[in-house]
Short mmCIF file of C-alpha atoms and ligand atoms in Angstrom, two decimals:
data_model
loop_
_atom_site.label_atom_id
_atom_site.label_comp_id
_atom_site.label_asym_id
_atom_site.label_seq_id
_atom_site.Cartn_x
_atom_site.Cartn_y
_atom_site.Cartn_z
CA MET A 1 -23.22 -129.10 46.45
CA ASN A 2 -26.79 -130.88 47.77
CA PRO A 3 -26.27 -134.83 47.73
CA SER A 4 -29.53 -135.22 45.96
CA PHE A 5 -28.97 -133.49 42.75
CA LEU A 6 -25.73 -136.39 43.06
CA ALA A 7 -25.92 -139.40 40.83
CA PRO A 8 -28.28 -142.40 42.95
CA LYS A 9 -25.36 -144.47 44.62
CA LYS A 10 -25.20 -148.07 44.30
CA TYR A 11 -25.29 -149.38 48.10
CA LYS A 12 -24.75 -153.00 48.42
CA PRO A 13 -28.70 -155.45 48.46
CA ALA A 14 -28.19 -155.82 52.07
CA THR A 15 -27.94 -151.62 52.55
CA GLU A 16 -30.55 -150.78 49.91
CA ILE A 17 -33.42 -152.81 51.14
CA VAL A 18 -32.97 -151.25 54.48
CA HIS A 19 -32.40 -147.61 53.17
CA MET A 20 -34.90 -145.63 51.61
CA ASP A 21 -35.09 -142.71 49.16
CA CYS A 22 -37.48 -140.49 49.51
CA VAL A 23 -37.54 -138.85 45.62
CA ASN A 24 -39.45 -140.66 43.28
CA SER A 25 -38.16 -141.42 39.61
CA GLY A 26 -40.24 -138.70 38.74
CA GLY A 27 -38.50 -136.25 41.33
CA GLU A 28 -41.65 -135.88 43.68
CA SER A 29 -40.83 -136.37 47.19
CA VAL A 30 -42.55 -139.32 49.09
CA SER A 31 -41.43 -138.88 52.70
CA ASP A 32 -43.70 -136.58 54.76
CA PRO A 33 -43.72 -133.12 55.89
CA TYR A 34 -42.16 -133.65 59.68
CA ASN A 35 -39.45 -136.03 58.29
CA SER A 36 -40.83 -139.13 60.38
CA SER A 37 -38.24 -142.02 60.59
CA SER A 38 -41.15 -144.50 59.57
CA VAL A 39 -43.25 -143.32 56.97
CA PRO A 40 -46.71 -142.55 58.39
CA ILE A 41 -49.74 -144.48 57.28
CA TYR A 42 -52.07 -142.44 55.47
CA GLN A 43 -55.76 -144.01 56.49
CA THR A 44 -57.78 -141.77 54.70
CA ALA A 45 -59.67 -142.15 51.50
CA THR A 46 -59.49 -138.89 50.65
CA PHE A 47 -57.52 -136.08 50.02
CA LYS A 48 -58.55 -131.97 49.90
CA GLN A 49 -57.20 -130.48 46.69
CA THR A 50 -56.44 -127.14 46.45
CA SER A 51 -57.93 -126.04 43.33
CA SER A 52 -61.65 -126.34 42.03
CA ALA A 53 -59.98 -128.38 39.38
CA GLY A 54 -58.62 -130.83 41.77
CA GLY A 55 -54.97 -131.51 40.34
CA GLY A 56 -53.17 -132.53 43.45
CA GLN A 57 -50.76 -135.39 44.36
CA TYR A 58 -53.42 -137.30 45.41
CA ASP A 59 -57.02 -137.25 45.10
CA TYR A 60 -58.32 -141.08 45.95
CA THR A 61 -57.16 -143.60 47.45
CA ARG A 62 -57.92 -146.35 44.72
CA SER A 63 -55.44 -144.27 42.51
CA GLY A 64 -53.31 -143.31 44.86
CA ASN A 65 -52.10 -143.15 48.74
CA PRO A 66 -48.76 -141.91 49.71
CA THR A 67 -48.02 -144.61 52.54
CA ARG A 68 -48.40 -147.32 49.26
CA SER A 69 -46.37 -145.03 47.22
CA ALA A 70 -43.52 -145.64 49.45
CA LEU A 71 -43.55 -148.77 49.54
CA GLU A 72 -44.06 -148.86 46.05
CA LEU A 73 -40.43 -147.01 45.29
CA HIS A 74 -39.02 -148.90 47.73
CA ILE A 75 -39.70 -152.17 46.55
CA ALA A 76 -39.35 -150.87 42.70
CA LYS A 77 -35.59 -150.15 43.70
CA ILE A 78 -35.13 -153.30 45.72
CA MET A 79 -36.52 -156.13 42.18
CA HIS A 80 -34.56 -152.77 39.82
CA ALA A 81 -37.67 -152.39 38.35
CA GLU A 82 -38.59 -149.05 36.22
CA ARG A 83 -41.29 -149.08 38.17
CA ALA A 84 -42.97 -151.67 41.00
CA TYR A 85 -46.87 -151.76 42.22
CA SER A 86 -48.29 -153.51 45.13
CA VAL A 87 -52.32 -154.75 45.61
CA THR A 88 -53.89 -156.86 47.89
CA SER A 89 -52.36 -160.71 47.34
CA GLY A 90 -49.84 -162.20 45.47
CA MET A 91 -52.80 -163.82 43.34
CA SER A 92 -54.57 -160.78 42.95
CA ALA A 93 -50.81 -159.36 41.45
CA LEU A 94 -51.16 -162.28 38.38
CA ASP A 95 -54.85 -161.11 37.60
CA VAL A 96 -53.72 -158.21 36.92
CA ILE A 97 -50.52 -159.50 35.21
CA LEU A 98 -52.99 -161.42 33.33
CA ARG A 99 -55.14 -158.88 32.12
CA LEU A 100 -52.72 -157.64 29.60
CA VAL A 101 -53.43 -161.17 27.55
CA SER A 102 -56.41 -161.05 25.31
CA SER A 103 -58.55 -163.70 24.03
CA GLY A 104 -57.09 -165.34 21.63
CA GLU A 105 -53.88 -165.55 22.86
CA GLU A 106 -52.14 -167.80 23.96
CA ILE A 107 -49.46 -168.32 27.45
CA VAL A 108 -46.64 -171.09 27.71
CA ALA A 109 -45.88 -171.79 31.06
CA GLY A 110 -44.59 -173.93 33.22
CA ASN A 111 -45.69 -177.56 34.55
CA ASP A 112 -44.72 -177.26 38.27
CA LEU A 113 -46.49 -174.50 39.28
CA TYR A 114 -48.11 -172.89 42.33
CA GLY A 115 -51.98 -173.80 43.04
CA GLY A 116 -53.26 -170.93 42.49
CA THR A 117 -51.63 -169.93 39.72
CA ASN A 118 -52.86 -172.85 38.02
CA ARG A 119 -56.46 -172.54 39.11
CA LEU A 120 -56.52 -168.79 37.76
CA LEU A 121 -55.22 -169.92 34.41
CA THR A 122 -57.95 -172.73 33.73
CA TYR A 123 -60.46 -170.01 34.10
CA LEU A 124 -58.42 -167.76 32.31
CA SER A 125 -58.37 -171.48 29.45
CA ASN A 126 -62.48 -171.56 30.14
CA PHE A 127 -64.04 -167.96 30.33
CA SER A 128 -61.51 -166.02 28.72
CA ASN A 129 -60.48 -167.74 25.39
CA ILE A 130 -56.72 -167.94 26.84
CA LYS A 131 -55.25 -170.89 26.59
CA THR A 132 -52.02 -172.06 27.84
CA HIS A 133 -49.69 -174.71 27.02
CA ASN A 134 -47.77 -176.61 30.47
CA VAL A 135 -44.40 -177.31 29.82
CA ASP A 136 -40.89 -178.63 31.51
CA THR A 137 -39.85 -174.94 31.68
CA THR A 138 -36.30 -176.50 32.49
CA ASP A 139 -36.06 -177.83 28.98
CA VAL A 140 -35.06 -174.72 27.18
CA ALA A 141 -35.73 -176.49 24.04
CA ALA A 142 -39.81 -178.14 25.55
CA VAL A 143 -40.32 -174.02 25.53
CA GLU A 144 -39.06 -172.95 22.20
CA ALA A 145 -41.11 -175.43 20.82
CA LYS A 146 -45.09 -173.81 21.83
CA LEU A 147 -44.11 -170.61 21.42
CA ASP A 148 -46.00 -169.24 18.46
CA PRO A 149 -44.87 -166.09 17.21
CA VAL A 150 -48.26 -165.12 16.42
CA LYS A 151 -49.95 -166.24 19.58
CA THR A 152 -47.96 -166.50 22.53
CA LYS A 153 -48.75 -163.22 24.11
CA ALA A 154 -46.81 -164.77 27.49
CA VAL A 155 -43.86 -166.71 28.53
CA LEU A 156 -44.73 -167.20 32.81
CA LEU A 157 -42.19 -168.96 34.48
CA GLU A 158 -41.29 -170.02 38.94
CA THR A 159 -38.00 -170.65 39.52
CA PRO A 160 -36.78 -172.38 41.47
CA THR A 161 -40.40 -173.95 41.58
CA ASN A 162 -42.96 -175.52 44.39
CA PRO A 163 -42.77 -178.01 45.31
CA LYS A 164 -40.19 -179.45 43.10
CA ILE A 165 -37.68 -177.09 43.72
CA LYS A 166 -36.87 -177.25 39.52
CA ILE A 167 -34.76 -174.72 37.93
CA ALA A 168 -35.86 -172.44 34.74
CA ASP A 169 -32.69 -170.67 32.57
CA ILE A 170 -34.87 -167.32 32.76
CA LYS A 171 -32.27 -165.86 31.18
CA ALA A 172 -31.63 -168.63 28.54
CA ILE A 173 -35.92 -168.23 27.88
CA ALA A 174 -35.56 -164.56 27.12
CA GLU A 175 -32.96 -164.63 24.97
CA ILE A 176 -34.84 -167.77 22.39
CA CYS A 177 -38.66 -166.06 23.39
CA SER A 178 -36.82 -162.47 21.81
CA VAL A 179 -35.55 -164.09 18.55
CA LYS A 180 -38.77 -165.79 17.90
CA CYS A 181 -41.45 -164.16 19.53
CA PRO A 182 -40.51 -160.72 19.94
CA ASN A 183 -44.11 -159.13 21.31
CA ALA A 184 -44.21 -161.45 24.19
CA LEU A 185 -43.97 -160.51 27.52
CA ILE A 186 -41.61 -162.78 29.85
CA ILE A 187 -43.40 -162.79 33.50
CA VAL A 188 -41.22 -164.14 36.55
CA ASP A 189 -42.88 -165.10 40.08
CA ASN A 190 -39.99 -164.40 42.00
CA THR A 191 -41.42 -164.95 45.18
CA MET A 192 -39.70 -168.21 45.91
CA MET A 193 -36.11 -166.83 45.80
CA SER A 194 -37.25 -162.62 46.52
CA PRO A 195 -35.77 -160.14 45.36
CA TYR A 196 -33.19 -160.04 47.38
CA LEU A 197 -31.52 -163.40 45.97
CA GLN A 198 -32.75 -163.50 42.75
CA LYS A 199 -33.30 -159.95 40.22
CA THR A 200 -35.28 -161.67 37.28
CA LEU A 201 -35.88 -158.33 35.51
CA ASP A 202 -32.07 -158.01 35.21
CA LEU A 203 -32.11 -161.54 33.16
CA GLY A 204 -34.13 -160.57 30.52
CA ALA A 205 -38.23 -161.01 31.82
CA HIS A 206 -40.67 -157.91 31.42
CA ILE A 207 -42.56 -157.87 34.55
CA GLU A 208 -41.66 -160.11 37.79
CA TYR A 209 -44.34 -160.96 40.91
CA HIS A 210 -44.39 -161.64 44.17
CA SER A 211 -47.05 -163.34 46.58
CA GLY A 212 -45.79 -159.77 49.28
CA THR A 213 -47.07 -162.52 51.67
CA LYS A 214 -44.10 -164.82 51.88
CA TYR A 215 -40.23 -163.18 52.50
CA LEU A 216 -41.40 -159.68 51.57
CA SER A 217 -43.88 -159.33 54.42
CA GLY A 218 -42.01 -162.78 56.43
CA HIS A 219 -43.96 -163.11 59.57
CA HIS A 220 -47.26 -164.28 57.77
CA ASP A 221 -49.80 -161.38 59.07
CA LEU A 222 -50.50 -159.78 55.87
CA MET A 223 -51.57 -160.64 52.34
CA ALA A 224 -50.10 -159.17 49.27
CA GLY A 225 -48.80 -158.56 45.87
CA VAL A 226 -46.44 -156.43 44.15
CA ILE A 227 -45.76 -156.13 40.51
CA GLY A 228 -41.84 -155.15 38.91
CA VAL A 229 -41.77 -154.20 35.10
CA LYS A 230 -39.01 -153.19 33.07
CA THR A 231 -40.39 -150.20 31.41
CA LYS A 232 -42.88 -147.24 31.30
CA GLU A 233 -45.08 -148.04 29.13
CA LEU A 234 -45.84 -151.43 31.09
CA GLY A 235 -46.32 -149.77 34.46
CA ASP A 236 -48.73 -147.00 32.57
CA LYS A 237 -50.56 -150.81 31.58
CA ILE A 238 -50.12 -152.06 35.28
CA TYR A 239 -50.67 -149.12 37.38
CA HIS A 240 -54.11 -148.87 34.39
CA VAL A 241 -55.59 -151.90 35.65
CA ILE A 242 -55.28 -151.92 39.33
CA ASN A 243 -56.37 -148.18 39.26
CA ALA A 244 -59.52 -149.57 37.14
CA THR A 245 -60.55 -152.37 39.44
CA GLY A 246 -59.56 -151.25 42.96
CA CYS A 247 -57.17 -153.85 43.79
CA GLY A 248 -54.05 -151.36 45.10
CA LEU A 249 -52.79 -152.54 49.14
CA SER A 250 -54.71 -150.23 51.30
CA PRO A 251 -52.28 -148.43 53.63
CA PHE A 252 -51.84 -149.73 56.17
CA ASP A 253 -50.90 -153.36 55.08
CA SER A 254 -48.54 -151.13 53.03
CA TRP A 255 -47.00 -149.47 55.64
CA LEU A 256 -47.68 -153.50 57.66
CA LEU A 257 -45.24 -154.20 53.82
CA LEU A 258 -42.57 -152.31 54.55
CA ARG A 259 -42.00 -152.72 58.12
CA GLY A 260 -41.48 -156.47 56.75
CA VAL A 261 -39.34 -155.72 53.58
CA LYS A 262 -36.41 -153.72 55.94
CA THR A 263 -35.71 -157.59 57.77
CA LEU A 264 -35.39 -159.70 54.48
CA SER A 265 -31.74 -159.58 54.09
CA VAL A 266 -30.96 -160.47 57.46
CA ARG A 267 -34.40 -163.55 58.04
CA MET A 268 -33.10 -164.33 54.35
CA ASP A 269 -29.55 -164.59 55.46
CA LYS A 270 -30.21 -166.93 58.95
CA GLN A 271 -32.94 -169.42 56.80
CA GLN A 272 -31.23 -170.41 53.82
CA ALA A 273 -28.24 -170.78 56.44
CA ASN A 274 -30.63 -173.20 58.70
CA ALA A 275 -32.05 -174.54 54.98
CA ILE A 276 -28.30 -175.97 54.08
CA GLN A 277 -27.91 -177.66 57.74
CA VAL A 278 -31.47 -178.99 56.71
CA ALA A 279 -30.86 -180.33 53.57
CA ASN A 280 -27.28 -182.07 54.00
CA PHE A 281 -29.30 -184.07 57.42
CA LEU A 282 -31.63 -185.28 54.87
CA VAL A 283 -28.86 -186.20 52.13
CA GLU A 284 -27.18 -187.64 55.57
CA ASN A 285 -29.90 -190.18 55.66
CA GLY A 286 -29.96 -191.33 51.98
CA PHE A 287 -33.97 -189.18 51.26
CA GLU A 288 -34.19 -187.43 48.18
CA VAL A 289 -33.89 -184.24 48.63
CA HIS A 290 -35.03 -181.20 45.61
CA TYR A 291 -32.79 -178.41 47.16
CA PRO A 292 -30.33 -175.98 44.63
CA GLY A 293 -28.34 -175.25 47.33
CA LEU A 294 -26.71 -179.33 47.28
CA LYS A 295 -24.52 -179.72 44.49
CA THR A 296 -26.21 -182.79 43.12
CA HIS A 297 -29.41 -180.47 42.23
CA PRO A 298 -29.38 -181.49 38.57
CA GLN A 299 -29.24 -177.51 37.46
CA TYR A 300 -27.40 -176.34 40.40
CA ASP A 301 -25.02 -174.98 38.30
CA ILE A 302 -28.32 -172.89 36.39
CA HIS A 303 -29.38 -171.78 39.43
CA LYS A 304 -25.97 -170.03 40.33
CA LYS A 305 -26.13 -167.87 38.16
CA LEU A 306 -29.30 -166.98 38.35
CA ALA A 307 -28.99 -166.03 41.96
CA SER A 308 -26.97 -165.42 44.98
CA GLY A 309 -28.43 -167.71 47.09
CA PRO A 310 -29.94 -171.71 47.30
CA GLY A 311 -33.22 -169.90 49.71
CA ALA A 312 -34.90 -171.44 52.22
CA VAL A 313 -37.42 -173.61 51.14
CA LEU A 314 -36.69 -177.71 50.41
CA SER A 315 -39.19 -180.55 49.40
CA PHE A 316 -37.54 -184.71 50.20
CA GLU A 317 -38.89 -187.93 49.04
CA THR A 318 -39.41 -190.02 51.97
CA GLY A 319 -41.11 -193.47 49.01
CA ASP A 320 -43.46 -194.10 51.74
CA ILE A 321 -46.84 -191.91 51.64
CA GLY A 322 -47.37 -193.11 55.57
CA LEU A 323 -44.45 -192.81 56.24
CA SER A 324 -44.12 -188.63 54.96
CA GLU A 325 -47.98 -188.64 57.02
CA ARG A 326 -46.34 -189.79 59.88
CA ILE A 327 -42.93 -187.08 60.00
CA VAL A 328 -44.93 -184.78 59.40
CA GLU A 329 -47.74 -184.98 62.04
CA SER A 330 -44.95 -185.81 64.66
CA THR A 331 -42.65 -182.11 64.53
CA LYS A 332 -43.13 -179.79 67.22
CA LEU A 333 -41.59 -176.95 65.92
CA TRP A 334 -41.92 -177.23 62.51
CA ALA A 335 -45.86 -176.37 62.33
CA ILE A 336 -48.09 -177.91 59.72
CA SER A 337 -48.95 -174.78 57.04
CA VAL A 338 -49.50 -174.12 53.74
CA SER A 339 -47.83 -171.76 52.59
CA PHE A 340 -43.29 -170.65 53.06
CA GLY A 341 -41.52 -167.15 53.79
CA CYS A 342 -42.51 -166.74 57.31
CA VAL A 343 -40.18 -166.50 60.67
CA ASN A 344 -41.04 -170.05 61.70
CA SER A 345 -40.20 -173.04 60.00
CA LEU A 346 -42.92 -174.61 58.32
CA ILE A 347 -43.50 -178.34 57.18
CA SER A 348 -46.39 -179.79 54.57
CA MET A 349 -47.53 -182.66 52.20
CA PRO A 350 -48.33 -180.37 49.12
CA CYS A 351 -50.24 -183.25 47.23
CA ARG A 352 -52.56 -182.67 50.08
CA MET A 353 -51.79 -179.19 50.88
CA SER A 354 -51.03 -176.50 48.42
CA HIS A 355 -51.40 -178.37 45.01
CA ALA A 356 -54.87 -180.43 46.24
CA SER A 357 -56.31 -178.69 43.65
CA ILE A 358 -54.55 -179.66 41.38
CA PRO A 359 -56.08 -182.87 40.07
CA GLU A 360 -54.84 -185.86 40.90
CA SER A 361 -54.36 -187.49 37.44
CA VAL A 362 -52.60 -184.32 36.50
CA ARG A 363 -49.88 -184.35 39.36
CA ALA A 364 -48.95 -188.37 38.50
CA GLU A 365 -48.57 -186.73 34.96
CA ARG A 366 -46.19 -184.01 35.94
CA ASN A 367 -44.74 -186.75 38.22
CA LEU A 368 -45.59 -185.29 41.73
CA LYS A 369 -45.20 -187.36 44.20
CA GLU A 370 -48.17 -188.23 46.95
CA ASP A 371 -44.98 -188.52 49.23
CA LEU A 372 -43.36 -185.39 48.46
CA ILE A 373 -42.36 -183.45 51.76
CA ARG A 374 -42.21 -179.62 51.63
CA LEU A 375 -39.82 -177.53 54.56
CA CYS A 376 -39.57 -173.84 54.65
CA VAL A 377 -37.23 -173.02 57.38
CA GLY A 378 -37.05 -170.40 59.60
CA ILE A 379 -35.22 -168.54 61.59
CA GLU A 380 -35.39 -171.13 64.74
CA ASP A 381 -32.14 -172.23 65.99
CA PRO A 382 -30.53 -174.79 63.37
CA GLU A 383 -29.73 -178.25 65.96
CA ASP A 384 -33.40 -177.47 66.63
CA LEU A 385 -35.35 -177.59 64.12
CA ILE A 386 -32.13 -180.95 62.83
CA GLN A 387 -33.21 -182.09 66.25
CA ASP A 388 -37.17 -181.81 66.11
CA LEU A 389 -37.06 -183.98 62.38
CA ALA A 390 -34.97 -186.30 63.46
CA ASP A 391 -37.20 -186.80 66.32
CA ALA A 392 -39.90 -186.96 64.51
CA LEU A 393 -38.31 -189.24 61.98
CA THR A 394 -37.71 -191.51 64.61
CA PHE A 395 -41.30 -191.41 65.89
CA ALA A 396 -42.42 -192.11 61.98
CA GLY A 397 -40.36 -195.97 62.31
CA PHE A 398 -37.72 -195.02 60.29
CA GLU A 399 -34.30 -195.30 61.50
CA VAL A 400 -31.86 -191.35 61.84
CA LYS A 401 -27.81 -192.05 60.94
CA THR A 402 -26.97 -189.54 61.75
CA LYS A 403 -27.86 -186.37 63.73
CA SER A 404 -24.90 -183.75 62.67
CA GLU A 405 -25.48 -181.79 60.45
C1 LIG B 501 -48.31 -167.39 47.59
C2 LIG B 501 -47.91 -167.97 46.81
C3 LIG B 501 -48.82 -167.55 45.56
C4 LIG B 501 -49.66 -166.68 45.39
O1 LIG B 501 -49.92 -165.54 46.86
P1 LIG B 501 -51.49 -165.16 47.58
O2 LIG B 501 -50.33 -163.67 47.94
O3 LIG B 501 -51.05 -166.31 48.06
O4 LIG B 501 -52.52 -164.83 46.93
C5 LIG B 501 -47.92 -166.71 43.90
N1 LIG B 501 -47.03 -167.67 43.70
C6 LIG B 501 -46.12 -167.89 44.61
C7 LIG B 501 -44.80 -169.74 44.21
C8 LIG B 501 -46.80 -168.47 45.74
O5 LIG B 501 -45.49 -168.76 46.93
#
């Protein structure tokens, strides 16, 4: 019997991430005719047709391209999505998704959102009459209180949030929403965890999206966004917007992202193992550390139910803005940079950089501490990373108690 007639076998996540299926859910081959081991880059805008009526599998790259299809098929499998789509950035992914919300409808979202997400929601509120209620999504009752059976069209969640690393119980919120607002969409920005650690479509989300610029790519050498959906109907709507607006990912970037994704599990395993050691070092030195891998995290148990690991982004407070500035500017290995998910370790002060677009008064209201330092842990040797932090702390005038893990 031809093995391709057997039901698809489920492998463990690390295997699924490297191994590509070459047939899509419609039974069409997405491999190239020469069985290349690496999917070729179909760097072409148009595809010749054999009939005057067209009808070939591909005709124009805005509408579809084999390299992009291969990427989307692979991403859909990793996300446990019915369909997946790739676009030019994470923000573009959210823009596509939010076009499913109409003027007069409302969104319920977190109050510790990615800065760019905040900017887009504010734009929709100012120009499209789509209002967002920002609530503390760690509090399921607070989310429930804002749900309006008529007006609420979407619940937009990030978990863990960035930079405060708070956890939203996707499952509990999805259950309440399905009772109170059965027509509302649960949308999750899963960038921080990646599909390797958290599969939100299995937890009740209808749509999951990522900034592919972060862990999926892993190397900070491209910008991309990916969207996974629970049903074919939602997929058709998302595809329609992508084709109508022309934001599909280019063939070259699709190829680059596919190349990056294949090492997602090894990168994430190493980055997470390093992050646990870094978090312990900071705790031993008395800092207030926000990381769901620590038993002291207020939602440690909830996160454990949602995801298979704590990831590699953490933040900590020093209690002194000047001290934080000196620490950030004194590290040698940790690069001062926005973003995360890269193989290199990064350090930043979110209120000065990634979250500077949120007005100071709003930051204060949301208890976003100005002295907060965010660490995005890379794949370097953990001893070097901890030593570099210890040196920076010492240089900044802090007395380091321990340098051990
Ligand atoms: C980076 C990021 C985005 C935006 O993605 P881009 O690829 O930069 O457009 C959205 N959400 C989160 C959580 C992010 O970290």
